[in-house]
Coordinates of C-alpha atoms in Angstrom, one line a residue:
Chain A
M1 CA 128.1 -116.1 62.4
K2 CA 124.7 -115.5 63.8
T3 CA 121.9 -113.6 62.1
T4 CA 119.9 -111.4 64.3
R5 CA 116.9 -109.6 63.0
Y6 CA 114.9 -106.6 64.1
I7 CA 111.4 -107.8 64.0
I8 CA 108.3 -105.7 64.6
I9 CA 105.0 -107.5 65.4
V10 CA 101.7 -105.7 65.4
G11 CA 99.0 -107.3 67.6
C12 CA 99.7 -109.2 70.8
G13 CA 96.9 -111.8 70.5
R14 CA 97.6 -115.5 70.4
L15 CA 99.4 -115.4 67.1
G16 CA 101.4 -112.2 67.7
S17 CA 102.4 -113.2 71.2
N18 CA 103.5 -116.7 70.1
L19 CA 105.6 -115.2 67.4
A20 CA 107.1 -112.6 69.7
N21 CA 108.0 -115.3 72.3
I22 CA 109.6 -117.5 69.6
F23 CA 111.7 -114.8 67.9
S24 CA 112.8 -113.3 71.3
K25 CA 113.9 -116.7 72.4
R26 CA 115.9 -117.1 69.2
G27 CA 117.8 -114.0 70.1
D28 CA 116.1 -111.6 67.6
S29 CA 115.3 -108.0 68.6
V30 CA 111.6 -107.9 68.9
V31 CA 109.2 -105.0 69.3
I32 CA 105.5 -105.8 69.8
I33 CA 102.8 -103.2 69.4
D34 CA 99.2 -103.4 70.7
K35 CA 96.6 -100.8 71.5
N36 CA 95.5 -102.8 74.5
D37 CA 98.3 -103.2 77.0
E38 CA 96.5 -106.1 78.8
T39 CA 97.4 -108.3 75.9
F40 CA 101.1 -108.1 76.8
N41 CA 100.3 -110.5 79.6
K42 CA 100.5 -113.2 77.0
L43 CA 104.2 -112.6 76.5
S44 CA 106.5 -115.1 78.2
P45 CA 108.2 -114.0 81.4
D46 CA 111.6 -114.2 79.6
F47 CA 110.5 -112.1 76.6
S48 CA 113.3 -109.7 76.2
G49 CA 111.9 -107.3 73.5
F50 CA 110.1 -104.0 73.7
R51 CA 106.3 -103.5 74.2
I52 CA 104.7 -100.4 72.6
N53 CA 101.2 -99.6 73.7
G54 CA 99.6 -97.7 70.8
D55 CA 97.5 -97.7 67.7
V56 CA 99.4 -98.6 64.5
T57 CA 97.1 -96.6 62.4
Q58 CA 98.8 -93.6 63.9
M59 CA 102.1 -92.7 62.3
A60 CA 103.7 -91.6 65.6
V61 CA 103.4 -95.1 66.9
L62 CA 105.2 -96.6 63.8
N63 CA 107.9 -93.9 64.0
N64 CA 108.4 -94.8 67.7
A65 CA 108.9 -98.4 66.7
K66 CA 111.7 -97.4 64.3
L67 CA 110.2 -99.2 61.3
E68 CA 113.0 -97.8 59.0
Q69 CA 115.4 -100.2 60.8
A70 CA 113.2 -103.3 60.8
D71 CA 114.1 -106.4 58.9
V72 CA 110.8 -108.0 59.3
F73 CA 107.3 -106.5 59.9
I74 CA 104.4 -108.8 60.8
A75 CA 100.8 -107.6 61.1
T76 CA 98.7 -110.1 63.1
T77 CA 95.7 -108.1 64.4
H78 CA 92.1 -109.5 63.9
D79 CA 91.2 -106.5 61.7
D80 CA 92.1 -107.1 58.0
N81 CA 91.9 -103.3 57.4
V82 CA 94.4 -102.5 60.1
N83 CA 96.8 -105.3 58.9
L84 CA 96.6 -104.1 55.3
M85 CA 97.1 -100.4 56.2
A86 CA 100.1 -101.2 58.5
A87 CA 101.7 -103.6 56.0
Q88 CA 101.3 -101.1 53.2
V89 CA 103.0 -98.3 55.3
A90 CA 105.8 -100.7 56.3
K91 CA 106.5 -101.7 52.7
K92 CA 106.0 -98.4 50.9
I93 CA 107.0 -95.7 53.3
F94 CA 109.5 -97.5 55.6
K95 CA 110.8 -99.9 52.9
V96 CA 110.9 -102.9 55.2
S97 CA 112.2 -105.7 53.1
H98 CA 110.1 -108.6 54.5
V99 CA 106.4 -107.8 55.4
L100 CA 103.9 -110.4 56.4
A101 CA 100.3 -110.2 57.3
R102 CA 97.5 -112.3 58.5
V103 CA 94.4 -112.0 56.4
F104 CA 91.0 -113.3 57.3
D105 CA 89.2 -112.6 54.0
P106 CA 90.9 -114.7 51.3
K107 CA 89.5 -112.2 48.7
R108 CA 91.9 -109.6 50.0
E109 CA 95.0 -111.7 49.4
Q110 CA 95.4 -110.4 45.8
V111 CA 95.8 -106.8 47.1
Y112 CA 98.6 -107.9 49.5
T113 CA 100.4 -109.8 46.7
R114 CA 100.4 -106.7 44.5
L115 CA 102.1 -104.9 47.4
G116 CA 104.7 -107.6 47.8
V117 CA 103.3 -108.6 51.2
D118 CA 103.4 -112.3 52.2
T119 CA 100.1 -113.4 53.6
I120 CA 98.6 -116.2 55.5
C121 CA 94.9 -116.9 55.6
P122 CA 94.2 -119.2 58.6
T123 CA 90.8 -120.3 57.1
T124 CA 92.4 -121.4 53.9
V125 CA 95.1 -123.3 55.7
A126 CA 92.6 -124.9 58.1
T127 CA 90.4 -125.9 55.2
E128 CA 93.3 -127.6 53.4
I129 CA 94.3 -129.5 56.5
F130 CA 90.8 -130.7 57.3
V131 CA 90.2 -131.8 53.7
Q132 CA 93.5 -133.7 53.6
S133 CA 92.7 -135.4 56.9
V134 CA 89.3 -136.6 55.7
L135 CA 90.7 -137.8 52.3
K136 CA 93.5 -139.7 54.0
N137 CA 91.1 -141.4 56.3
N138 CA 89.1 -142.7 53.3
N139 CA 89.9 -146.3 54.2
N140 CA 87.8 -146.2 57.3
T141 CA 84.6 -145.1 55.4
K142 CA 82.0 -146.9 53.6
D143 CA 82.7 -147.8 49.9
T144 CA 80.0 -147.5 47.3
N145 CA 80.5 -149.3 44.0
E146 CA 79.4 -147.1 41.2
Chain B
M1 CA 84.7 -147.4 42.4
K2 CA 83.9 -144.2 44.1
T3 CA 83.9 -143.5 47.8
T4 CA 81.1 -141.3 49.0
R5 CA 80.9 -140.2 52.6
Y6 CA 78.3 -138.9 54.9
I7 CA 79.9 -135.8 56.4
I8 CA 78.3 -133.6 59.1
I9 CA 79.8 -130.2 59.6
V10 CA 78.9 -128.0 62.6
G11 CA 79.2 -124.2 62.1
C12 CA 78.7 -122.5 58.8
G13 CA 81.4 -119.7 59.2
R14 CA 84.2 -119.3 56.7
L15 CA 85.8 -122.7 57.6
G16 CA 82.6 -124.7 57.8
S17 CA 81.1 -123.3 54.6
N18 CA 84.4 -123.8 52.7
L19 CA 84.5 -127.4 53.8
A20 CA 80.8 -128.0 53.0
N21 CA 81.2 -126.5 49.5
I22 CA 84.3 -128.6 48.8
F23 CA 82.9 -132.0 50.0
S24 CA 79.6 -131.3 48.3
K25 CA 81.4 -130.6 45.0
R26 CA 83.3 -133.9 45.5
G27 CA 80.0 -135.8 45.6
D28 CA 79.9 -136.5 49.3
S29 CA 76.6 -136.3 51.2
V30 CA 77.0 -133.2 53.4
V31 CA 74.9 -131.9 56.3
I32 CA 75.7 -128.5 57.7
I33 CA 74.4 -127.3 61.0
D34 CA 74.3 -123.7 62.3
K35 CA 72.2 -122.0 64.9
N36 CA 72.1 -118.8 62.8
D37 CA 70.5 -119.5 59.4
E38 CA 71.9 -116.4 57.8
T39 CA 75.3 -118.1 57.7
F40 CA 73.9 -120.5 55.1
N41 CA 74.3 -117.7 52.6
K42 CA 78.0 -118.5 52.5
L43 CA 77.2 -121.9 50.8
S44 CA 77.8 -122.1 47.1
P45 CA 74.7 -122.0 44.9
D46 CA 75.4 -125.6 43.8
F47 CA 75.8 -126.9 47.3
S48 CA 73.7 -130.1 47.2
G49 CA 73.7 -131.0 50.9
F50 CA 71.2 -130.4 53.7
R51 CA 71.1 -127.4 56.0
I52 CA 70.0 -127.8 59.6
N53 CA 69.2 -124.6 61.5
G54 CA 69.7 -125.5 65.2
D55 CA 71.9 -125.6 68.2
V56 CA 74.2 -128.7 68.4
T57 CA 74.3 -128.5 72.1
Q58 CA 70.7 -129.9 71.9
M59 CA 70.6 -133.6 71.4
A60 CA 67.4 -133.4 69.2
V61 CA 69.5 -131.4 66.6
L62 CA 72.2 -134.1 66.5
N63 CA 69.5 -136.9 66.2
N64 CA 67.9 -135.0 63.4
A65 CA 71.3 -134.9 61.6
K66 CA 71.5 -138.7 61.9
L67 CA 74.9 -138.8 63.5
E68 CA 74.8 -142.5 63.8
Q69 CA 75.1 -142.8 60.0
A70 CA 78.0 -140.3 59.7
D71 CA 81.4 -141.2 58.4
V72 CA 82.9 -137.9 59.3
F73 CA 81.9 -135.2 61.9
I74 CA 83.7 -131.9 61.8
A75 CA 83.2 -129.2 64.5
T76 CA 84.2 -125.8 63.2
T77 CA 82.4 -123.2 65.4
H78 CA 84.2 -120.3 67.0
D79 CA 83.5 -121.7 70.5
D80 CA 85.9 -124.3 71.8
N81 CA 83.4 -125.5 74.4
V82 CA 80.7 -126.2 71.7
N83 CA 83.3 -127.9 69.5
L84 CA 84.5 -130.1 72.3
M85 CA 81.0 -131.0 73.5
A86 CA 79.8 -131.8 70.0
A87 CA 83.0 -133.8 69.1
Q88 CA 82.7 -135.8 72.4
V89 CA 79.0 -136.7 71.7
A90 CA 79.8 -137.6 68.1
K91 CA 82.6 -139.9 69.2
K92 CA 81.3 -141.5 72.3
I93 CA 77.5 -141.7 71.8
F94 CA 77.1 -141.9 68.1
K95 CA 80.4 -143.8 67.5
V96 CA 81.4 -141.7 64.4
S97 CA 84.7 -143.1 63.3
H98 CA 86.4 -139.9 62.2
V99 CA 85.8 -136.8 64.3
L100 CA 87.7 -133.5 63.7
A101 CA 87.5 -130.2 65.6
R102 CA 88.9 -126.8 65.3
V103 CA 90.4 -125.7 68.6
F104 CA 91.5 -122.1 69.4
D105 CA 93.1 -122.7 72.7
P106 CA 96.1 -125.0 72.1
K107 CA 96.0 -126.0 75.8
R108 CA 92.8 -127.9 75.0
E109 CA 94.3 -130.1 72.3
Q110 CA 95.3 -132.8 74.9
V111 CA 91.7 -133.3 75.9
Y112 CA 90.7 -133.9 72.3
T113 CA 93.6 -136.3 71.7
R114 CA 92.5 -138.4 74.7
L115 CA 89.0 -138.6 73.1
G116 CA 90.5 -139.7 69.7
V117 CA 89.4 -136.4 68.0
D118 CA 91.7 -134.9 65.3
T119 CA 92.3 -131.3 66.0
I120 CA 93.6 -128.3 64.2
C121 CA 94.6 -125.1 65.9
P122 CA 94.7 -122.3 63.4
T123 CA 97.0 -120.2 65.6
T124 CA 99.6 -123.0 65.9
V125 CA 99.6 -123.5 62.2
A126 CA 99.8 -119.8 61.4
T127 CA 102.7 -119.4 63.9
E128 CA 104.6 -122.2 62.2
I129 CA 104.1 -120.8 58.7
F130 CA 105.1 -117.2 59.8
V131 CA 108.2 -118.5 61.5
Q132 CA 109.3 -120.6 58.5
S133 CA 108.7 -117.7 56.2
V134 CA 110.9 -115.4 58.3
L135 CA 113.7 -118.0 58.7
K136 CA 113.7 -118.8 54.9
N137 CA 114.0 -115.1 54.2
N138 CA 117.1 -114.8 56.3
N139 CA 119.3 -114.0 53.3
N140 CA 117.7 -110.7 52.8
T141 CA 118.4 -109.5 56.3
K142 CA 121.4 -107.9 57.9
D143 CA 124.1 -110.3 59.1
T144 CA 126.0 -109.7 62.3
N145 CA 129.3 -111.4 62.8
E146 CA 129.5 -112.7 66.4

């Protein structure tokens, strides 16, 4: 038994294109949406999904992507407002069961959580990793007896 | 016994200011450098470190920050070239033992590794977290017998 998913990704920047390539390679059905069609150049030559050139803040674009059939919806643009709006529409109107969004401003994470949207804030994650790396490396630093 | 470190952070954006606030709160000596002094507004009111308003691609700024005494040097700007240059100077000229850099283009990570610089690529990390989240949520999606 193999699980295939219908995954819609908004934004074909580094993150969106990485995800599209990975899920497409895994055999999932992937649709990627970006308003700038040059970004589709980042997709791997063997990407087997669909590209939609359009603005996700327009309902016609979301209808065209068949959101009502999606298992997973991922908003990865660099604009927190666009991600929030798209995630909200995917969750509330199209009832997509698993909605994820990148969020740059950690203060907005609460809003997403209330909506049932999984978020990742790259700054928060990067901060944690840097702090852990510095603390782990403690032994190499100067000790001060206090 | 408490370990205090002398930590220099380049770039006072979201990541840099987060790190500066955290390490300052932990009691470390922190110096933060940014060429745009408005970014220092992101520092917490109880940040007890030093702010240097200057361009790290100029050696005078690095001398002013006393890199030769630093235990940790962290480059967090949004410009991979600036981070790479600063990390290289910190490592090779000022012999800072622990140098970390944010890198946006994963292809550059090899160059840093050769220099002995710890890197974190937010896109790579975000990709992994999104993929894991989607795979973990498999049970909620439609199964296809094949």
